[in-house]
Short mmCIF file of C-alpha atoms in Angstrom, two decimals:
data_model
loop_
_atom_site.label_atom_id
_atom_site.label_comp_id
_atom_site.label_asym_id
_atom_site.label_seq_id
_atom_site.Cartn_x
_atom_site.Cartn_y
_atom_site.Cartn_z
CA UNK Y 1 -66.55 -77.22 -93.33
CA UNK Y 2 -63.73 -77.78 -91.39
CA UNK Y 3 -64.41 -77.22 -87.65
CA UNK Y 4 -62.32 -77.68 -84.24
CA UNK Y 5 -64.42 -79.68 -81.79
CA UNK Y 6 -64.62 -80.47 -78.37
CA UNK Y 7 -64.77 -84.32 -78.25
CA UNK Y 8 -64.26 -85.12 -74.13
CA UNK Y 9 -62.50 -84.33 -71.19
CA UNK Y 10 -59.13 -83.63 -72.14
CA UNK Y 11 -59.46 -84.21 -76.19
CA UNK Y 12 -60.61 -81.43 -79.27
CA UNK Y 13 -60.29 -82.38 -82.85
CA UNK Y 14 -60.59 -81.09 -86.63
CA UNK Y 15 -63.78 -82.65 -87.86
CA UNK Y 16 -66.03 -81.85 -90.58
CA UNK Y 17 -69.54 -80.56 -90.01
CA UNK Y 18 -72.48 -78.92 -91.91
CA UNK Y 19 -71.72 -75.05 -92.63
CA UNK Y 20 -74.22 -73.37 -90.17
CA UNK Y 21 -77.50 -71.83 -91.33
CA UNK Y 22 -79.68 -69.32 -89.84
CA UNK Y 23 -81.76 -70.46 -86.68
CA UNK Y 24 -82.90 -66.75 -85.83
CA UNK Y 25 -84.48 -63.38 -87.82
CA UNK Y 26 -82.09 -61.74 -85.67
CA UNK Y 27 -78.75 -64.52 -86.57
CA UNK Y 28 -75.96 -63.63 -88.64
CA UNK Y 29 -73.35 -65.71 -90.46
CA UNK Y 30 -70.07 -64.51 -90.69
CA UNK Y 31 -67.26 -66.29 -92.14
CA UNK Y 32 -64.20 -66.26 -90.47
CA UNK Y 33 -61.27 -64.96 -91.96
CA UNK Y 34 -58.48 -65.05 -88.38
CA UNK Y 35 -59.26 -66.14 -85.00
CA UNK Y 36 -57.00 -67.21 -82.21
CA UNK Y 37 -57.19 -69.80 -79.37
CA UNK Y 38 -57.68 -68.26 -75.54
CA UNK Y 39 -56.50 -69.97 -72.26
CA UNK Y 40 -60.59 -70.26 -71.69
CA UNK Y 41 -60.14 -73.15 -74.55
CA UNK Y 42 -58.08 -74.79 -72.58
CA UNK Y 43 -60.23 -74.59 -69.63
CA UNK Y 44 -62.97 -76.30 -71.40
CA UNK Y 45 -60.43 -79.30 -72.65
CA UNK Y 46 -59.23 -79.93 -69.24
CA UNK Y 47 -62.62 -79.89 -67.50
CA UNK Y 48 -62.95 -75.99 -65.64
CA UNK Y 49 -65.81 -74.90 -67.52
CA UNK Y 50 -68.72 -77.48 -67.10
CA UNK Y 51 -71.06 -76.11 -68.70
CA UNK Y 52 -69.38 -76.72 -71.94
CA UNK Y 53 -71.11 -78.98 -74.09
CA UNK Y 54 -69.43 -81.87 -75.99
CA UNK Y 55 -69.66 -81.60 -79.41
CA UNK Y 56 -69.47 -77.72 -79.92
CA UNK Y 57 -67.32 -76.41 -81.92
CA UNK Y 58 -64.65 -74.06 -80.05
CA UNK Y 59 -63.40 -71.23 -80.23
CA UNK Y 60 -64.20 -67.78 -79.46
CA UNK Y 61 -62.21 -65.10 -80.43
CA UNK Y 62 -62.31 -64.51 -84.27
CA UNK Y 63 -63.07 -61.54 -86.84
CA UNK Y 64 -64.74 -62.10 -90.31
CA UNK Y 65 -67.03 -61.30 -92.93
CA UNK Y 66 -70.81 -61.56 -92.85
CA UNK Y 67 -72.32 -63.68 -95.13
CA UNK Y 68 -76.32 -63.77 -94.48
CA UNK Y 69 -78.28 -61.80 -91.84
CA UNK Y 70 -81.70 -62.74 -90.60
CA UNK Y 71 -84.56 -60.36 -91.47
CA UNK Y 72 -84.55 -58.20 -88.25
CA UNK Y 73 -80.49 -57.47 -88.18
CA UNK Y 74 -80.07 -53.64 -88.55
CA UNK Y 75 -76.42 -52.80 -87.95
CA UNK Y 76 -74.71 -55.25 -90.64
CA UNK Y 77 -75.20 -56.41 -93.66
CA UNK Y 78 -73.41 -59.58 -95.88
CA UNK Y 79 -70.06 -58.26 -97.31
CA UNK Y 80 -69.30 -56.12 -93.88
CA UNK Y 81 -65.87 -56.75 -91.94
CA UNK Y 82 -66.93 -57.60 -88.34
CA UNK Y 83 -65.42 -58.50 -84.94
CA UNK Y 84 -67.38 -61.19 -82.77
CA UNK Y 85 -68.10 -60.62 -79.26
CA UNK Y 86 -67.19 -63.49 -76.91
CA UNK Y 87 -71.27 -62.86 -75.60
CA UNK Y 88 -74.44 -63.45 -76.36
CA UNK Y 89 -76.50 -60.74 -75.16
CA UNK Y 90 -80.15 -59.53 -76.41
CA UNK Y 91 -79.87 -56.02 -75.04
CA UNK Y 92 -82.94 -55.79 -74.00
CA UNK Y 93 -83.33 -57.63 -69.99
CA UNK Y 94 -82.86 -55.90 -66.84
CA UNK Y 95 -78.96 -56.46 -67.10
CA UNK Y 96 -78.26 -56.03 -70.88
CA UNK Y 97 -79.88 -52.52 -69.88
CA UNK Y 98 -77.52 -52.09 -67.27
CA UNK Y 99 -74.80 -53.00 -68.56
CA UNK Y 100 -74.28 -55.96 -67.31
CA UNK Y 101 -74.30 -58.10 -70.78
CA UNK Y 102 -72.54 -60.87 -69.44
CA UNK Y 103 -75.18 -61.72 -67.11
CA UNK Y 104 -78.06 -61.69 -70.02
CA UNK Y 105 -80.97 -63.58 -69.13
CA UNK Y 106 -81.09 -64.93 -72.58
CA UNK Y 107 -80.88 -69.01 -72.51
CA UNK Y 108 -77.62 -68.05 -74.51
CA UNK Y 109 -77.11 -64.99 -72.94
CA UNK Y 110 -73.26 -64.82 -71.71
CA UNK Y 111 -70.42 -67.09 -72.67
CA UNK Y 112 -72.39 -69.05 -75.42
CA UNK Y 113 -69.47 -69.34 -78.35
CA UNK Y 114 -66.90 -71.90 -78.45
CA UNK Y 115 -69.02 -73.16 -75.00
CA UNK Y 116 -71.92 -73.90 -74.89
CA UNK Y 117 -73.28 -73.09 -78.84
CA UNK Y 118 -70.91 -73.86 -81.60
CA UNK Y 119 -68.01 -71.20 -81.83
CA UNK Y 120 -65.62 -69.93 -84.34
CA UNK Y 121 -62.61 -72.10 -84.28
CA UNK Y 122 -64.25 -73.01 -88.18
CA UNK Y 123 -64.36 -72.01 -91.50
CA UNK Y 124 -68.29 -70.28 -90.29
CA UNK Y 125 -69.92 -69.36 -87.37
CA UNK Y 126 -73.45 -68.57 -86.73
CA UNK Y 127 -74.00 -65.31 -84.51
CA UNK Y 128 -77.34 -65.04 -82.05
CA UNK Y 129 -78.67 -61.49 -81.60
CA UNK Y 130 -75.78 -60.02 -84.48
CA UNK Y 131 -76.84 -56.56 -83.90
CA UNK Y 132 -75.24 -56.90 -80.02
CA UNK Y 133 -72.40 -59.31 -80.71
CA UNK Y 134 -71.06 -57.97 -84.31
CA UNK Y 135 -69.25 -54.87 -84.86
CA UNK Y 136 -67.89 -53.76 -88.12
CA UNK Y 137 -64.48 -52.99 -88.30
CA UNK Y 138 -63.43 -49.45 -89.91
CA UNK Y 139 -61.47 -49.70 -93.30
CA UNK Y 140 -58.03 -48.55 -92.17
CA UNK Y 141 -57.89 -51.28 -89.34
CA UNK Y 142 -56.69 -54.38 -90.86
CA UNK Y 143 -58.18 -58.07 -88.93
CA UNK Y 144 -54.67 -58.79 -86.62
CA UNK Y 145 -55.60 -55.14 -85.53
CA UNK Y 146 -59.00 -56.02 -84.59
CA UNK Y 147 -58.77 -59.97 -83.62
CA UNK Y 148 -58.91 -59.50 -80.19
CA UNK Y 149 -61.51 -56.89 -79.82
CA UNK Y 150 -64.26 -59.14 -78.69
CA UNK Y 151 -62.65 -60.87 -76.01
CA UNK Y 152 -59.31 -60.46 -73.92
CA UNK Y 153 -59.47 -56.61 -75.53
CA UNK Y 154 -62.98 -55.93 -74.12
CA UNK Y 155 -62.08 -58.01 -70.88
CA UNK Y 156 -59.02 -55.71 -70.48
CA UNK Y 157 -61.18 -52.65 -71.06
CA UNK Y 158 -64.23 -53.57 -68.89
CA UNK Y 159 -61.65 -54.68 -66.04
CA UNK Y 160 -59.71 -51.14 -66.19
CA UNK Y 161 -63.44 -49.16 -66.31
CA UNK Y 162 -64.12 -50.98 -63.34
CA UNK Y 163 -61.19 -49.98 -61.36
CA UNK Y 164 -61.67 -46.82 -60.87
CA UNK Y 165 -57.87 -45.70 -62.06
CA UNK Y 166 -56.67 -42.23 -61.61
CA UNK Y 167 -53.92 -40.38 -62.37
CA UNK Y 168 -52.77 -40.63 -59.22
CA UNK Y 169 -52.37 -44.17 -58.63
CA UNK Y 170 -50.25 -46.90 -58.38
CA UNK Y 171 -51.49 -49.84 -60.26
CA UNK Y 172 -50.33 -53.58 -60.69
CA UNK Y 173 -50.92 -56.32 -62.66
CA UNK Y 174 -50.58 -59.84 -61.62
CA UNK Y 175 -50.10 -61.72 -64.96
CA UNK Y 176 -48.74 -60.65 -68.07
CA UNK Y 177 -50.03 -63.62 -70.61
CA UNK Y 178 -52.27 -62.09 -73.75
CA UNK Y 179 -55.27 -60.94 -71.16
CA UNK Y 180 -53.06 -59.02 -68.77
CA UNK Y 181 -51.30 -57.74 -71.58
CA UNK Y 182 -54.52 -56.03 -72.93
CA UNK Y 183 -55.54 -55.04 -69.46
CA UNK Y 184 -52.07 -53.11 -69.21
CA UNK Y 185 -52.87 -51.54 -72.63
CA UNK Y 186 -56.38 -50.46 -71.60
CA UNK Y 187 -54.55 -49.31 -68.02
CA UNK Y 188 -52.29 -46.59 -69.48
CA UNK Y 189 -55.12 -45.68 -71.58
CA UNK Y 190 -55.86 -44.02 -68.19
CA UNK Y 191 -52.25 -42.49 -67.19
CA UNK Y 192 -51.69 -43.57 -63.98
CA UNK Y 193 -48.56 -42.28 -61.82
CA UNK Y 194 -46.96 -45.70 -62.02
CA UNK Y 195 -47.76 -49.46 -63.44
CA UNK Y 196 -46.03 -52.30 -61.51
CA UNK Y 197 -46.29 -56.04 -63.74
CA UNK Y 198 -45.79 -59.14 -61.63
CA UNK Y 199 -44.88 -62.05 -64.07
CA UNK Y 200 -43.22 -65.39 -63.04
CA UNK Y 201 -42.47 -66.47 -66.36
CA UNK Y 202 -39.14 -65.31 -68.19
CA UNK Y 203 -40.27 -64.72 -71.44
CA UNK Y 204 -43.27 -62.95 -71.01
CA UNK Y 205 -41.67 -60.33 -68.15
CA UNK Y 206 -39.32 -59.51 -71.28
CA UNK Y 207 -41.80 -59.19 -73.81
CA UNK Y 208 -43.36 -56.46 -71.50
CA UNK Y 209 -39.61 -54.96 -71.06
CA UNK Y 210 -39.07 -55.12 -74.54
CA UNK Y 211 -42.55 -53.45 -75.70
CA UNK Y 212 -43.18 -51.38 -72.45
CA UNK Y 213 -40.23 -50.26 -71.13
CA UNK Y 214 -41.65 -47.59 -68.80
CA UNK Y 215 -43.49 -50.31 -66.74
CA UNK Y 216 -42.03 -51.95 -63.79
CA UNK Y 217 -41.31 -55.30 -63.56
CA UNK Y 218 -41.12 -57.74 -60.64
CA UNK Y 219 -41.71 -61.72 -59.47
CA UNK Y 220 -44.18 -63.13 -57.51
CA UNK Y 221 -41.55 -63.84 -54.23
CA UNK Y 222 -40.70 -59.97 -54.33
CA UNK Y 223 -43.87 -58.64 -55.30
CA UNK Y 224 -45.28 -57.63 -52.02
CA UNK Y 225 -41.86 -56.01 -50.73
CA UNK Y 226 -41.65 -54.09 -54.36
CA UNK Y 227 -44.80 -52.77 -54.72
CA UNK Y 228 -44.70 -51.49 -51.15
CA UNK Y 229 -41.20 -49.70 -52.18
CA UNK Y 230 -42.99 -48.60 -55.41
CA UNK Y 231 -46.27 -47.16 -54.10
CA UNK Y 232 -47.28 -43.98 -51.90
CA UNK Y 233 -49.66 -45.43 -49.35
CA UNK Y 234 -48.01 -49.18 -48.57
CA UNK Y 235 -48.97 -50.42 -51.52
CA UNK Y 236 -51.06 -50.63 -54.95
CA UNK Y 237 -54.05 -47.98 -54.96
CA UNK Y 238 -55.28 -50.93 -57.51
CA UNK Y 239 -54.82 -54.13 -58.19
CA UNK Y 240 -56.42 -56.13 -61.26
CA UNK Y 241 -55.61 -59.94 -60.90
CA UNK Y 242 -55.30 -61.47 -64.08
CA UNK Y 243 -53.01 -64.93 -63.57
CA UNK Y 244 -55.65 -66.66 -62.00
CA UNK Y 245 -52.47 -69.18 -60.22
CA UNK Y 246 -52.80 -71.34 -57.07
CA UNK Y 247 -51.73 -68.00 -54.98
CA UNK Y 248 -52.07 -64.76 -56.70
CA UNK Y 249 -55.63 -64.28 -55.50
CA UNK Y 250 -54.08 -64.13 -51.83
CA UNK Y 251 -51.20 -61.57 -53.56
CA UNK Y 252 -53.32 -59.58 -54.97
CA UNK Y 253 -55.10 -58.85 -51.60
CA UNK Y 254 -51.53 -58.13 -49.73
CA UNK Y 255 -49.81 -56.29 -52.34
CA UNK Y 256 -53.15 -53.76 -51.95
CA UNK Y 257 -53.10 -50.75 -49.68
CA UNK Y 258 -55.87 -50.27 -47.11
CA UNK Y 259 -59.06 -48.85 -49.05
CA UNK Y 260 -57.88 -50.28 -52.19
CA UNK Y 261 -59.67 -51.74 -55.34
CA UNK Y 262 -58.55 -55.44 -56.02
CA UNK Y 263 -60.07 -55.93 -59.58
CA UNK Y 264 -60.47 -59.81 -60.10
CA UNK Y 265 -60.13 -60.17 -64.25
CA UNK Y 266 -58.80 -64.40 -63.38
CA UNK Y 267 -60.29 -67.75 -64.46
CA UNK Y 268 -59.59 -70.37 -61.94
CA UNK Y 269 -59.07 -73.60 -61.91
CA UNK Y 270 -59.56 -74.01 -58.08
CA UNK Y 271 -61.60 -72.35 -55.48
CA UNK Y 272 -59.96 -69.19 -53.45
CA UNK Y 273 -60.70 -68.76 -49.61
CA UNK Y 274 -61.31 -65.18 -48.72
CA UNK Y 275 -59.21 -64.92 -45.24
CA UNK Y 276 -61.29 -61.96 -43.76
CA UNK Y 277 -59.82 -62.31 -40.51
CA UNK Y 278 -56.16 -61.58 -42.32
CA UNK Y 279 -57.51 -58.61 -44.32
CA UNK Y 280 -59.69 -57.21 -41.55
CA UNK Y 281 -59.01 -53.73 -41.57
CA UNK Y 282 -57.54 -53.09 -45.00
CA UNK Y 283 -61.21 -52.00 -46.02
CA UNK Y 284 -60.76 -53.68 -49.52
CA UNK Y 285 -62.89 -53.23 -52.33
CA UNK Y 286 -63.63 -56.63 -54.31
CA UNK Y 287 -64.45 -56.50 -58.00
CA UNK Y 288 -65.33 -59.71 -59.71
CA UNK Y 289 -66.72 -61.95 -62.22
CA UNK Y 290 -67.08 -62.12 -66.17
CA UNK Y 291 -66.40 -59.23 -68.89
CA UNK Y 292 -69.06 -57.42 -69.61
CA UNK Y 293 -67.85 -56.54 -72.96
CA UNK Y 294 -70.37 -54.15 -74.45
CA UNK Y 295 -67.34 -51.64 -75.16
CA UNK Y 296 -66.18 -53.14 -78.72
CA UNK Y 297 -67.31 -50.25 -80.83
CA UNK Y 298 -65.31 -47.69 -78.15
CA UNK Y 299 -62.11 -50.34 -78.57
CA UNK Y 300 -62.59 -50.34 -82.31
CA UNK Y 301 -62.74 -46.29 -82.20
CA UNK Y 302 -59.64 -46.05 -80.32
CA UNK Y 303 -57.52 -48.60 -82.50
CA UNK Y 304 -58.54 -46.91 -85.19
CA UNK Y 305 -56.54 -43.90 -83.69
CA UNK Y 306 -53.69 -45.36 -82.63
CA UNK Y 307 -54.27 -45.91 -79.14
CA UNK Y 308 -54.46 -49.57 -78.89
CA UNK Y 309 -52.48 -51.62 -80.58
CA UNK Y 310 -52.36 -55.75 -80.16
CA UNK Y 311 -50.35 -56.86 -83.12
CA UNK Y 312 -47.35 -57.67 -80.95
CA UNK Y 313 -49.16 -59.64 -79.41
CA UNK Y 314 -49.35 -61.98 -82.15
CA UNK Y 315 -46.16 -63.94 -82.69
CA UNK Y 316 -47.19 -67.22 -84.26
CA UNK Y 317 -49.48 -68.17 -87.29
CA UNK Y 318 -51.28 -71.21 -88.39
CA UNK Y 319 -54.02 -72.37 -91.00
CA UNK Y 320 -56.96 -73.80 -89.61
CA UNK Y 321 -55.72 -77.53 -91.08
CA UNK Y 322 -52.74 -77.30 -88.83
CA UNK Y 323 -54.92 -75.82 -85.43
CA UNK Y 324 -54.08 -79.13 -83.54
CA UNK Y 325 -50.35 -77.99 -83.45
CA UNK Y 326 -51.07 -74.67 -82.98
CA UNK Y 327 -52.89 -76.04 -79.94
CA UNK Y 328 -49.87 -77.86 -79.00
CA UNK Y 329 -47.68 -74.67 -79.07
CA UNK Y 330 -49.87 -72.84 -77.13
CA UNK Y 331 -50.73 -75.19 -74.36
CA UNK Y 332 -47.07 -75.57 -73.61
CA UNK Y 333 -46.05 -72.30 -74.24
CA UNK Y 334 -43.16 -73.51 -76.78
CA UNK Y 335 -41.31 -70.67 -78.68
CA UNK Y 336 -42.04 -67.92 -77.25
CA UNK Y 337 -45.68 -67.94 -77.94
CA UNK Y 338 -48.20 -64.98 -77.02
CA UNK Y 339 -50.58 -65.42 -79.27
CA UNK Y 340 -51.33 -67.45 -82.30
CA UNK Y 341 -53.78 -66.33 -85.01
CA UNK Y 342 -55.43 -69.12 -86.77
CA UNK Y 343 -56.16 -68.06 -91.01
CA UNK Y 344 -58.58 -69.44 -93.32
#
């Protein structure tokens, strides 16, 4: 089969390799009929995730069809429509139990696909523990509807149940690529009074005018002074950081009014300082770390009733024999891309 794999630093490519079989009684194999490429791709090609493993196959955001299940799956079965979580989890240590599935203590617990185990940027994938990382996708959702369930959806989701949103609030966004995109989705989920988007980059500020219009819009260099005219209380009740840039930690933290929640969702490529003797005072409530994305079925449920939808998201298309350009178009943003979904 046709897979995309990570060679080195700084190189992936299309190689063939041996469909994958079952390791596990509780593996499934799904074949993949759309998946897309994430910005955390691109972290493993250019070195920011080193626990990658050369060789793997990437990729981690797909949907597909099961095609074998080991003996002790319960919750699928070949033929079913599935999305694929971006986890491994068993669901059964202290933090699965909690919660807390992207800390599984699992040797493959967490980010495993497309990292560190052979992912779904291929014609098949093998799933560990399928009854945790599969869920099947009802009939009237079709797979652009579901593609991003299992990742940037589910990050969006768990970063907005995190945050604590209220009616009440004010709430920004720093970033408005595909992830803060589905964070903003999964925000108004929630109502709040008002949702301020900080986004640097032309094209993306205007896809959110053009889709959202009843968000506010603004640029990193007037960010602090707007939110502080657009807020109650000197500033954003909460704040979910999702660029992951040189500086938007340290925004993020001053656009915030005292006793605020700053919701970090960001990837970065460099380590942030935490200035506590320049926030002293403000009282701020840090939230960090990895999605915990044990909410798919709940994302899936409200999709299927209209109240999520990601298609727009999706404005360019490739076959998997042409994923090296598609790569190429994403990296460097060219044409307008949000999104690309990558077909059999």
């Amino acid at each position: 089969m046709k897979a995309l794999t990570y060679i080195e630093h700084g190189k992936f490519a299309l190689q063939e390799k041996a469909k994958p079989q079952l390791v596990s009684a509780r593996d499934a194999i799904v074949r993949v009929t759309l998946g897309s490429i994430c910005t955390s791709d691109l972290h493993i090609k250019h070195g920011s995730v080193p626990r990658a493993v050369p060789g793997i196959t990437v990729g981690h955001e797909m949907v597909g069809v099961v095609e074998a299940v080991g003996a002790d799956v319960k919750t699928v079965k070949p033929g079913d429509r599935v999305t694929v979580n971006v986890e491994t989890f068993c669901g059964e240590c202290f933090f699965c139990k909690k919660g807390f599935v992207n800390n599984c203590t699992d040797p493959h617990g967490g980010w495993a696909l497309g990292c560190r185990i052979d992912g779904g940027q291929a014609e098949f994938v093998r799933v560990p523990y399928a009854d945790q990382g599969l869920n099947k996708i009802p009939d009237s959702v079709t797979d652009e509807q579901a593609l991003f369930v299992g990742d940037i959806l589910a990050t969006g989701f768990w970063a907005t149940r995190i945050s604590e949103i209220t009616e009440e609030d004010t709430v920004l966004i720093i970033g408005a690529g595909p992830t803060g995109i589905c964070t903003l989705l999964c925000v108004m989920l929630k109502q709040p009074k008002r949702i301020i988007i900080c986004e640097k980059d032309a094209a993306r500020a205007e896809f959110v005018s053009k889709h959202y219009p009843d968000v506010l819009l603004c640029e990193p260099e007037e960010c602090e002074a707007f939110v502080k005219e657009h807020s109650d209380h000197g500033g954003a009740d909460v704040v979910l950081e999702v660029a992951g840039g040189r500086d938007t930690f340290q925004l993020a933290w001053k656009c915030a009014r005292s006793n605020a929640i700053v919701t970090v969702v960001a990837l970065y490529d460099e380590a942030q300082s935490l200035p506590l003797p320049d926030m002293y005072g403000k009282n701020l409530i840090f939230k960090t770390g990895g999605v915990d994305g044990c909410d798919c079925a709940e994302i899936l449920r409200l999709i299927e009733e209209g109240k999520i939808d990601t298609t727009p998201l999706i404005t360019h298309r490739f076959k998997l024999a042409d994923i090296e350009e598609a790569y190429r178009i994403f990296e460097n943003r060219l044409d307008g891309v949000i999104k690309i979904a990558i077909t059999e």
